Amino acid sequence: MNHPIRRVALVAAMMFFALLANLSYSAVFRDASLDADARNRRTRDAEFAMERGAILVGSTPIAQTKASKGRFNYTREYSEGPLYAAATGYYSYDFARAGLESSYNTQLSGTDDSQAFGRLMDTVTGKKPAGASLQTTLDAKAQRAASQALGTRKGAVVAIDYRTGAVKALVSKPSYDPNELATTDLAAAQQAWRKLNADPGRPLVNRATKETYPPGSTFKLVTAAAALEDGRTADSTVASPASMTLPQTSTKLSNEVDCGGATSTIDHALQVSCNTAFANLGMELGADKVREQAEKFGFDSSLEGDLNPATSRFPASPDKPQTAMSAIGQFDVAATPLQMAVVAAGIANDGQVMQPYLVQEVRNPDLSVLTSNDARELERAMDTDNARALKQMMVNVVTNGTGTAARVGGITVGGKTGTAQWDLKKNPYAWFVGFAEEPHVAIAVFIEDAQVSRSDIAGGRLAGPVFAAVVESMR
């Protein structure tokens, strides 16, 4: 062999080994990421060629795959698409997936590592492969009541069993129909995608878990918790002037209500939602103690679990006037409705915060349990006695204070109202967060656009009845 031929052979051998090394690396280390890549049409073709598992509420499938005679063997269908879209998400050939369809994609499609033995047995027996099904924690009555009570208003409702963290209702409005994106008529799916993304109401946004908003006065629950944990009691007093100038500024902070005098107990200040009292309380405690309390409820970190929510936040290093505003849920405090439901749930559960979760069990096609979610403690946010004291203060809010619209006959209910100013040129947000005993449920109601004049917007008046409707549905 002459010299030029040897050089060509050497280069060819090096390229061959480089290709072999790259293939080996991809097979070992990039297999999962390549399968998960939304641009990988081979994976999607394979997924659409097999029976994807169902998503169930009780014994009713809210998402299931049916045989199709079109381009693909199967079509994904959602029986009550808009009602459950915030939970199921969508499953689309061109636009990937969202919600449970995304977070449990490998199990639903039957490609998860935990299903390897089942796939092997299917190959050996010649059985057609199928994905696992998801048993959700949702309560159909609570879900429907939350959706109907919110109506056509932009907003969200989250209901949690505060003893376990199981999510009982998850609603985001406006909603959308996942069937429009799951259709195997790809031209129609693309048209629906463009229409949904052009909609100013942003129906594809999950307001319950993926968006953060100023929580307004509902955050006073966190400030009150910090005060109790710091040694104060419900009867401790704090200055509550009709208005005050924030330190180091010329900014005036006023009360929307008569707080009953120059000083107020923390209990009374919570009942009437006294801004100046909680601003002073926040400054007395200091930003670090309020932040520490917020973080015990889940702020500034992921709540983890299968909801994969956005992180709620408390300002990193607020000065004194910023601390005053943060203590009443303004300045840069931001929370998801899910986070505020977790705050109410932690208080209702005697101070123990549970991890929220949406799927109870993942089941193989033969209905055997593949995996299950059990109640998991996240953090002890409060001492038991302090949590019970705050629960009573929340009951007083509904019995005698700003939350009377959330009353439910025959059931002990506690809560806190919120009307969050975020842009002086736009209407404020309306909030209500609270809990009920029997059913053991904590609920956050968030109304982004109340569709009424600015003067008529109040958290208790607008969001309180939504809370009551969900509790009534769960009796």
Short mmCIF file of N, CA and C in Angstrom, two decimals, residues 222-224 226-228 230 232 280-290 323:
data_model
loop_
_atom_site.label_atom_id
_atom_site.label_comp_id
_atom_site.label_asym_id
_atom_site.label_seq_id
_atom_site.Cartn_x
_atom_site.Cartn_y
_atom_site.Cartn_z
N VAL A 222 -49.22 35.65 56.45
CA VAL A 222 -47.80 35.32 56.66
C VAL A 222 -47.20 36.25 57.71
N THR A 223 -47.52 37.55 57.62
CA THR A 223 -47.00 38.51 58.61
C THR A 223 -47.53 38.19 60.00
N ALA A 224 -48.82 37.85 60.07
CA ALA A 224 -49.41 37.49 61.37
C ALA A 224 -48.75 36.23 61.93
N ALA A 226 -45.69 35.26 61.35
CA ALA A 226 -44.35 35.64 61.82
C ALA A 226 -44.44 36.30 63.19
N ALA A 227 -45.47 37.12 63.40
CA ALA A 227 -45.63 37.80 64.69
C ALA A 227 -45.90 36.80 65.81
N LEU A 228 -46.78 35.83 65.55
CA LEU A 228 -47.09 34.82 66.58
C LEU A 228 -45.85 33.97 66.88
N ASP A 230 -42.94 34.92 66.72
CA ASP A 230 -41.95 35.78 67.39
C ASP A 230 -42.34 36.05 68.84
N ARG A 232 -45.52 37.15 69.94
CA ARG A 232 -46.72 37.96 70.14
C ARG A 232 -47.94 37.06 70.18
N ASN A 280 -46.74 48.52 60.17
CA ASN A 280 -45.95 48.73 61.38
C ASN A 280 -45.46 47.40 61.97
N LEU A 281 -46.33 46.39 61.93
CA LEU A 281 -45.95 45.08 62.46
C LEU A 281 -44.78 44.51 61.65
N GLY A 282 -44.84 44.67 60.32
CA GLY A 282 -43.74 44.18 59.47
C GLY A 282 -42.44 44.87 59.79
N MET A 283 -42.49 46.19 60.01
CA MET A 283 -41.25 46.93 60.34
C MET A 283 -40.74 46.53 61.71
N GLU A 284 -41.65 46.29 62.67
CA GLU A 284 -41.21 45.86 64.00
C GLU A 284 -40.50 44.50 63.93
N LEU A 285 -41.06 43.59 63.14
CA LEU A 285 -40.47 42.25 63.02
C LEU A 285 -39.16 42.30 62.23
N GLY A 286 -39.14 43.13 61.19
CA GLY A 286 -37.99 43.20 60.30
C GLY A 286 -38.16 42.26 59.11
N ALA A 287 -37.50 42.59 58.01
CA ALA A 287 -37.66 41.83 56.77
C ALA A 287 -37.22 40.38 56.92
N ASP A 288 -36.15 40.14 57.70
CA ASP A 288 -35.63 38.78 57.80
C ASP A 288 -36.64 37.82 58.43
N LYS A 289 -37.34 38.28 59.47
CA LYS A 289 -38.31 37.39 60.14
C LYS A 289 -39.53 37.14 59.27
N VAL A 290 -39.97 38.18 58.53
CA VAL A 290 -41.12 37.98 57.64
C VAL A 290 -40.71 37.04 56.49
N THR A 323 -40.12 47.02 53.35
CA THR A 323 -40.56 45.97 54.26
C THR A 323 -42.00 46.23 54.71
#
